[in-house]
Coordinates of N, CA and C in Angstrom, one line a residue:
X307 N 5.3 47.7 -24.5 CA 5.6 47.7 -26.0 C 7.1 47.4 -26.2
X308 N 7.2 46.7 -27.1 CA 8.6 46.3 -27.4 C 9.4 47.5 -28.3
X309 N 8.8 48.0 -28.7 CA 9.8 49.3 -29.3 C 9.6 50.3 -27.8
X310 N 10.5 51.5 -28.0 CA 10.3 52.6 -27.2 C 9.9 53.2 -27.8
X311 N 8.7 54.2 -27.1 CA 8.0 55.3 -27.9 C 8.7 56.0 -28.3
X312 N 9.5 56.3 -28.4 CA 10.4 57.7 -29.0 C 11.2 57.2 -30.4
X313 N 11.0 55.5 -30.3 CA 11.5 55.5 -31.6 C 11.1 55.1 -32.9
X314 N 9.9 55.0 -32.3 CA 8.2 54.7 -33.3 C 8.4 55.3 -34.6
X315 N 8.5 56.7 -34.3 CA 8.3 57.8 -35.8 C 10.0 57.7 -36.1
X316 N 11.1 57.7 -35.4 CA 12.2 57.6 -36.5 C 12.4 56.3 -37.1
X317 N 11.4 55.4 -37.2 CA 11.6 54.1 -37.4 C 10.9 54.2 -38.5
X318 N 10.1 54.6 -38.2 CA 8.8 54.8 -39.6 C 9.5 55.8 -40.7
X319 N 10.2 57.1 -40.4 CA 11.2 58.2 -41.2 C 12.0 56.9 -42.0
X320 N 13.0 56.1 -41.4 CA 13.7 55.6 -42.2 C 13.2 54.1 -43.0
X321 N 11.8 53.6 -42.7 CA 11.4 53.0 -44.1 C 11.3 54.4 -45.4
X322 N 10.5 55.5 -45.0 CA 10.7 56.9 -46.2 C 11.9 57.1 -46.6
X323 N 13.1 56.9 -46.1 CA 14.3 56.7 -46.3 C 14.9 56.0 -47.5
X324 N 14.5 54.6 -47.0 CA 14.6 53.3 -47.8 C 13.7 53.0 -48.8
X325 N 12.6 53.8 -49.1 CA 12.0 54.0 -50.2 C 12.8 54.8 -50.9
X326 N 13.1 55.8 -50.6 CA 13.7 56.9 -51.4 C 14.5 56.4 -51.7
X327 N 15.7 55.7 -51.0 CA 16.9 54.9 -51.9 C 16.7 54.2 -52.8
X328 N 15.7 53.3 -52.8 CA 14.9 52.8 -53.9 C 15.1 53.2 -55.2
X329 N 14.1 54.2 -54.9 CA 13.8 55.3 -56.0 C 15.0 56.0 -56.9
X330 N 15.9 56.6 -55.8 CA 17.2 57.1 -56.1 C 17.8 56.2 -57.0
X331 N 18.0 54.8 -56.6 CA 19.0 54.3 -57.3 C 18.3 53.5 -58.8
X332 N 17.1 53.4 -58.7 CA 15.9 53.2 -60.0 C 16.4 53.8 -61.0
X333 N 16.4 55.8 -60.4 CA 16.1 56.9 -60.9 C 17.7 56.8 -62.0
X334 N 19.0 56.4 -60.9 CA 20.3 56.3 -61.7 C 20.5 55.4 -62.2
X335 N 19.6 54.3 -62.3 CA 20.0 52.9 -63.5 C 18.9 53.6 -64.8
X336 N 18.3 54.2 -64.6 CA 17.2 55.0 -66.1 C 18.4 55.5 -66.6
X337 N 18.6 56.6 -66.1 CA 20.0 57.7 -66.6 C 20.9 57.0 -67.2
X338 N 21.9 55.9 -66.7 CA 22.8 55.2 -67.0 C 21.5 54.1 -68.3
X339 N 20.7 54.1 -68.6 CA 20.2 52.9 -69.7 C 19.9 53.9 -70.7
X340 N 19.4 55.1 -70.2 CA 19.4 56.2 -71.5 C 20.3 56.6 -72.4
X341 N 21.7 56.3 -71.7 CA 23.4 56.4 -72.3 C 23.8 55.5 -72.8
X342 N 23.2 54.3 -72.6 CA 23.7 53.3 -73.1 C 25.2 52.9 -72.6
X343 N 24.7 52.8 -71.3 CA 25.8 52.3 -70.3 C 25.1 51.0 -69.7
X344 N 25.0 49.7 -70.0 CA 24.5 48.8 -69.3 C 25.0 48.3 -68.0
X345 N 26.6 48.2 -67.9 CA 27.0 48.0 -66.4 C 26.7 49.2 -65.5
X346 N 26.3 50.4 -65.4 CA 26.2 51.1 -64.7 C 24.7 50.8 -64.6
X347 N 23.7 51.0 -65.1 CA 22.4 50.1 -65.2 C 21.9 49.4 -64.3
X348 N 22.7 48.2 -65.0 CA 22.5 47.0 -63.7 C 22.9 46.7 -62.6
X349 N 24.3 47.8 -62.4 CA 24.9 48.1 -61.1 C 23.8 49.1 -60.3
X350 N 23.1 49.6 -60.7 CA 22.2 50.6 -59.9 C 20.6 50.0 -59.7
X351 N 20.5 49.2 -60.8 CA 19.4 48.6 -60.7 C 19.4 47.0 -59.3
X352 N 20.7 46.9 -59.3 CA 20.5 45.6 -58.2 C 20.6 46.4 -57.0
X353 N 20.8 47.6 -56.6 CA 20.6 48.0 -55.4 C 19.0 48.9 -55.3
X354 N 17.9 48.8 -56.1 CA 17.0 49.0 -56.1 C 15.9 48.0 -55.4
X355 N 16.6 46.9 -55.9 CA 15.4 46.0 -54.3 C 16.5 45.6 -53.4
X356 N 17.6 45.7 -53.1 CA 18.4 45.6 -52.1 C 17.4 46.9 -51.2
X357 N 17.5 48.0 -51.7 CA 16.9 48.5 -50.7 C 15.2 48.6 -50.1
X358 N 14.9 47.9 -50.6 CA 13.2 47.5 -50.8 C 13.1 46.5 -49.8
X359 N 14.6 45.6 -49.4 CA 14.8 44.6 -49.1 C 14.8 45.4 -47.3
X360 N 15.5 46.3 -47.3 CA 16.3 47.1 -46.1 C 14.8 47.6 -45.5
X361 N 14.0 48.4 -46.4 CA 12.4 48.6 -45.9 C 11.9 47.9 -45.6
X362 N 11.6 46.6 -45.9 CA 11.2 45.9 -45.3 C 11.1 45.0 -44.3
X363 N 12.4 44.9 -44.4 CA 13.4 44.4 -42.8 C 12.6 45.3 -42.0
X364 N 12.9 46.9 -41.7 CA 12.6 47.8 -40.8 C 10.8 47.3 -40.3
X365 N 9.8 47.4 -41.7 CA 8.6 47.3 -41.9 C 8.4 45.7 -40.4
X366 N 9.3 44.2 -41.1 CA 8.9 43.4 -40.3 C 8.9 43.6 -38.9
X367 N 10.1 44.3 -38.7 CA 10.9 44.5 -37.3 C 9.1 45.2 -36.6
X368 N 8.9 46.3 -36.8 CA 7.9 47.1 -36.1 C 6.7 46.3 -36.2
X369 N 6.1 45.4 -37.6 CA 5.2 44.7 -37.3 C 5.4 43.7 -36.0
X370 N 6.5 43.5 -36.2 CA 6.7 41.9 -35.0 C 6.6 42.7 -33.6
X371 N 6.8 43.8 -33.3 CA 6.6 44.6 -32.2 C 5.7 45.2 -31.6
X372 N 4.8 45.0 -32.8 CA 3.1 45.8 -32.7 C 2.9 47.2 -32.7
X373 N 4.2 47.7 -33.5 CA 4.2 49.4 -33.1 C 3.4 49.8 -34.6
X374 N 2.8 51.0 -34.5 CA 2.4 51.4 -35.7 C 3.5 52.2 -36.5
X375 N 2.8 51.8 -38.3 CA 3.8 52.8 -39.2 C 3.0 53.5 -39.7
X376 N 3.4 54.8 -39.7 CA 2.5 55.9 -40.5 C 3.7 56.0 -42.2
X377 N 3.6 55.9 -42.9 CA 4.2 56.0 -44.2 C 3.9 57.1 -44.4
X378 N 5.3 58.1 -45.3 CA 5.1 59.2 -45.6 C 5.1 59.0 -47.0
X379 N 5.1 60.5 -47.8 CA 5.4 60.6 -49.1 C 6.8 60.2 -49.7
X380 N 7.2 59.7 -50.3 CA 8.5 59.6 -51.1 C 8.7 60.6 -51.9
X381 N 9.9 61.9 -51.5 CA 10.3 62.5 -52.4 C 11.0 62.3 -53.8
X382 N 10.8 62.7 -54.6 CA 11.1 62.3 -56.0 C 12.8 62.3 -56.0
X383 N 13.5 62.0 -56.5 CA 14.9 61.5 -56.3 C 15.3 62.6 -58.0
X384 N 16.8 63.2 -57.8 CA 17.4 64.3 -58.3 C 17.3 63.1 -60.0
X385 N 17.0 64.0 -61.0 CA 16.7 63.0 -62.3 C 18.1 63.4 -63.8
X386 N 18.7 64.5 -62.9 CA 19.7 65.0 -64.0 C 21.1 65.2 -63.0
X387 N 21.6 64.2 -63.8 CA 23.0 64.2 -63.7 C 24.1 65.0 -64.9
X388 N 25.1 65.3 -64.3 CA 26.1 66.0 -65.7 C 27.0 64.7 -66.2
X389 N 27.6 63.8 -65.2 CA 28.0 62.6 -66.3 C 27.6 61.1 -65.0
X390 N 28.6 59.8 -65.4 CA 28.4 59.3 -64.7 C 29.3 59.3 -63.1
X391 N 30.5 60.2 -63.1 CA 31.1 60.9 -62.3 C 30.1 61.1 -61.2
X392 N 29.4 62.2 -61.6 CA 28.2 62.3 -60.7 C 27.6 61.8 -60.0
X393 N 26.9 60.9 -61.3 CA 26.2 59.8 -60.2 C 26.6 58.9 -59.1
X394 N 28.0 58.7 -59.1 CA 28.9 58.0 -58.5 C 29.1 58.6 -57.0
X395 N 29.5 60.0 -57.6 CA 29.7 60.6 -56.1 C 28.5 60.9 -55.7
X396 N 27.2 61.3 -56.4 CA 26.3 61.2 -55.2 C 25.4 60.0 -54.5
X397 N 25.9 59.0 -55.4 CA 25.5 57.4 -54.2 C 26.4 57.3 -53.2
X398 N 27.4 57.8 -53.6 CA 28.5 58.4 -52.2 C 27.9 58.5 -51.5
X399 N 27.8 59.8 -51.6 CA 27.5 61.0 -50.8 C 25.9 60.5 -50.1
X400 N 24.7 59.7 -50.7 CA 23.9 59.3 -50.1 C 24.1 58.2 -49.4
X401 N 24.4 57.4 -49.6 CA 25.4 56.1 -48.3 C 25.6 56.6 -47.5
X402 N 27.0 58.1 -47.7 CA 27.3 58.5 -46.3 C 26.2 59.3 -45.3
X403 N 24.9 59.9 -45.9 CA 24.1 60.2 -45.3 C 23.2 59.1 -44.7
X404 N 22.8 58.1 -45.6 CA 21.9 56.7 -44.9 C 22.7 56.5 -43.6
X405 N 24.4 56.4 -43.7 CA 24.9 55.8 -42.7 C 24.8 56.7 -41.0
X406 N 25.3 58.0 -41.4 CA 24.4 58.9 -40.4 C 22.9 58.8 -40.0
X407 N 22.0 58.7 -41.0 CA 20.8 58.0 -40.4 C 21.0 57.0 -39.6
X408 N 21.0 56.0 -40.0 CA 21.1 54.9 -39.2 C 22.4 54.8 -38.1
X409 N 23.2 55.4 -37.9 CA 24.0 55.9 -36.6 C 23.1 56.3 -35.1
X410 N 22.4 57.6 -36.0 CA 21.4 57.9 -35.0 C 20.7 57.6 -34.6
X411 N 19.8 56.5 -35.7 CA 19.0 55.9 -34.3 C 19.2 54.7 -33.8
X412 N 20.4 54.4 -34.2 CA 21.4 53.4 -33.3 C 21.3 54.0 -32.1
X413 N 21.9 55.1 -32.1 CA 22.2 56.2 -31.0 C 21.0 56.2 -29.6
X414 N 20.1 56.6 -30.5 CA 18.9 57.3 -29.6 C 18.3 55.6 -29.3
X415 N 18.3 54.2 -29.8 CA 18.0 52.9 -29.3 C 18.9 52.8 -28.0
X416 N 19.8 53.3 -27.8 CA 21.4 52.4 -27.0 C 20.8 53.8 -25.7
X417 N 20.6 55.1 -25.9 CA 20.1 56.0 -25.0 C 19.0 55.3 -24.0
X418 N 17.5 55.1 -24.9 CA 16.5 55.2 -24.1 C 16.2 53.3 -23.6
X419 N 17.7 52.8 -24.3 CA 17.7 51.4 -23.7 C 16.9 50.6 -23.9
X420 N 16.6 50.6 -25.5 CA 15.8 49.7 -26.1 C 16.5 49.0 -26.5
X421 N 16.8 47.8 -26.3 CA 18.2 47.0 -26.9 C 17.5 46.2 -27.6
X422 N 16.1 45.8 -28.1 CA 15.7 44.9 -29.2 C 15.9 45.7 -30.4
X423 N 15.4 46.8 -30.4 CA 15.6 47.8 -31.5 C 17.4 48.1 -31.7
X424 N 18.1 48.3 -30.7 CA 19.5 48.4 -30.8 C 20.6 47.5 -31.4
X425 N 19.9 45.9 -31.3 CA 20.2 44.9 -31.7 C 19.7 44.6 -33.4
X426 N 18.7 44.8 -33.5 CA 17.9 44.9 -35.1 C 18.8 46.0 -35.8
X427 N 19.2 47.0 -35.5 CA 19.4 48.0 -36.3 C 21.5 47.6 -36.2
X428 N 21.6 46.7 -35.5 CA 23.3 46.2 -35.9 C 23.1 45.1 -37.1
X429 N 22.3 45.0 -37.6 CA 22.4 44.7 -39.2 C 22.6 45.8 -39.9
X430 N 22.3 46.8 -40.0 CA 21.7 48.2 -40.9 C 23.4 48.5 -40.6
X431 N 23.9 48.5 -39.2 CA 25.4 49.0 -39.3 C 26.3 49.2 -39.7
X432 N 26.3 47.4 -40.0 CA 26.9 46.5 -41.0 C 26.7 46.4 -42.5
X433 N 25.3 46.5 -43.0 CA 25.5 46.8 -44.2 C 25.9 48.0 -44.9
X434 N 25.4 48.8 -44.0 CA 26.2 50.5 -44.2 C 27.5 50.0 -44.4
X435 N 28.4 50.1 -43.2 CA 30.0 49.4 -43.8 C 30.2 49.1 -44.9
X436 N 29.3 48.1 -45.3 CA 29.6 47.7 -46.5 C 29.3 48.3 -47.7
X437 N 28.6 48.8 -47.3 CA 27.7 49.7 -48.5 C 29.1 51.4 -48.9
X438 N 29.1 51.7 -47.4 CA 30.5 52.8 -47.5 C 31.6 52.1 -48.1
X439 N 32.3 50.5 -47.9 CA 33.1 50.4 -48.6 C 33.3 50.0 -50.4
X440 N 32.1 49.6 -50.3 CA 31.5 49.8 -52.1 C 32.0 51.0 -52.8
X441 N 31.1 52.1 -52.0 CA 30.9 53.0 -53.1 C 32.7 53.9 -53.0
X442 N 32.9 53.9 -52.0 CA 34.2 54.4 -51.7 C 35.0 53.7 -52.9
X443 N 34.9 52.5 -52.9 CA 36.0 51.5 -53.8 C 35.8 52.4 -55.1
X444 N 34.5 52.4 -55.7 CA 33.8 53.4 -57.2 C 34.7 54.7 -57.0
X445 N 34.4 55.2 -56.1 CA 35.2 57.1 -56.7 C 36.4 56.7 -56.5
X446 N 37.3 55.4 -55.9 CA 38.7 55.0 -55.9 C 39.2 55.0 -57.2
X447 N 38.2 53.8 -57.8 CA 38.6 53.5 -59.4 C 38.7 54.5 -60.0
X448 N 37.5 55.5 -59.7 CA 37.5 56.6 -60.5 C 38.7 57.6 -60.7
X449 N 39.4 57.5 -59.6 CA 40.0 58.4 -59.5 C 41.3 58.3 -59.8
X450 N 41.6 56.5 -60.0 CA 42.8 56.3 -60.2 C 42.8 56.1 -61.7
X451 N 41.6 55.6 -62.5 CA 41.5 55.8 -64.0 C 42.1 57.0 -64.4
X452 N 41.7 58.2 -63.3 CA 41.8 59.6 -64.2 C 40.6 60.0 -65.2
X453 N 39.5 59.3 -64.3 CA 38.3 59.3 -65.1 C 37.3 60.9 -64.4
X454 N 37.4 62.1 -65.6 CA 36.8 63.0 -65.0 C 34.9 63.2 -65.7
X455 N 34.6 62.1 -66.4 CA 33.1 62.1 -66.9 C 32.8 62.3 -68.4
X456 N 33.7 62.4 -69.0 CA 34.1 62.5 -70.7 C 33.4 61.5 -70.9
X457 N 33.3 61.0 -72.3 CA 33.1 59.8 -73.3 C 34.7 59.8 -73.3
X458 N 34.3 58.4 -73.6 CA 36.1 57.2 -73.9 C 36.2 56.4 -73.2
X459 N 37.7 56.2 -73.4 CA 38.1 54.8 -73.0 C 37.6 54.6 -71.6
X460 N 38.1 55.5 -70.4 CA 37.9 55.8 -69.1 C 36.2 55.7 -68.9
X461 N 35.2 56.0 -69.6 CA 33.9 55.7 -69.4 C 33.4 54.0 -69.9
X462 N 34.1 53.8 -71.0 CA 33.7 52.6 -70.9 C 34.7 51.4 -69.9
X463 N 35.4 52.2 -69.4 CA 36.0 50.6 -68.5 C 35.2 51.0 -67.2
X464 N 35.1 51.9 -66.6 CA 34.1 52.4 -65.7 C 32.7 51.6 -66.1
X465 N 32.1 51.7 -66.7 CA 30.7 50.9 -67.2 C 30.9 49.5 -67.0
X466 N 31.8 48.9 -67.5 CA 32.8 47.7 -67.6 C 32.5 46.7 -65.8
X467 N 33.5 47.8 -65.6 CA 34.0 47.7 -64.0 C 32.5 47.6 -63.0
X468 N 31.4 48.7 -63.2 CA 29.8 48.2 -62.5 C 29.8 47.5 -62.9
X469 N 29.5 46.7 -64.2 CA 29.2 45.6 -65.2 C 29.4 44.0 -64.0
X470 N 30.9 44.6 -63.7 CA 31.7 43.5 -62.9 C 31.1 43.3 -61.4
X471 N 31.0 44.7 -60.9 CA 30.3 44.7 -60.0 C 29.1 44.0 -59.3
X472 N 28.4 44.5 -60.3 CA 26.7 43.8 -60.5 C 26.9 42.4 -60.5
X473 N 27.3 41.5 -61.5 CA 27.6 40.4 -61.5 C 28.2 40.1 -60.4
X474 N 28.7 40.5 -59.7 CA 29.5 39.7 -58.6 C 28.5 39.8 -57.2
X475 N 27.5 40.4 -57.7 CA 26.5 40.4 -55.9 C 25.9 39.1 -56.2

């Protein structure tokens, strides 16, 4: 087999993963279009098949290997936020946990010396990077606006600034 058995089922965990980020970030472009924030919207909405994109990758990778995927449930993704502050820090805060996923089974590939699998998942590395220096850059702005989640000026250049974002992928 071209995968290692041991990494069958955490391979298959993090398509459930990459669904859920899906979902998550779907669930914060709703939120942000119920407000009537459209750059925050479509900043959340273009990372909704970005990660559909990342599941899939995983999905091809194991098909082309002949390993099986068992699919799990997708847990429902948190639906109430207090402003857009929030939401910000917790795409944070879930980046920095995808990126620990995908660390580890970087990890446990480079252990049991699966280096096709080791090799596949230094894309995932990389976009993580990128993906940590994104969202990092967001609570930056945020923080240097002086933007604590109020209505005003500070929320609409925030909205503004995704706006800019989204457009520029």
């Amino acid at each position: 087999p071209m995968i290692h058995a041991d990494l069958v089922q955490p391979l298959s965990h993090q398509i459930t993963n990459e669904a859920y980020a899906s979902q998550l970030y779907l669930q914060m472009c709703l939120w942000a279009e119920d407000r009537g924030m459209p750059g925050a919207s479509a900043f959340f909405r273009a990372h909704v098949s970005e990660e559909m994109a990342h599941r899939d990758r995983l999905v091809d990778y194991m098909i082309e290997a002949g390993a099986p995927i068992k699919l799990q449930a997708v847990p429902a993704p948190e639906a109430e936020y207090d402003s857009l502050v929030a939401i910000v820090k917790g795409a944070y805060e879930h980046e920095q946990k995808v990126t620990q996923q995908i660390d580890d089974l970087t990890s446990l590939a480079l252990e049991r010396r699966d280096f096709n699998t080791f090799n596949m998942l230094q894309w995932f590395v990389a976009e993580q990077r990128e993906e940590i220096v994104l969202f990092r850059g967001i609570v930056d702005y945020m923080n240097l606006a002086g933007f604590t989640g109020a209505p005003g000026d500070a929320l609409v250049n925030l909205d503004r600034y995704l706006q800019q974002l989204a457009s520029a992928k």
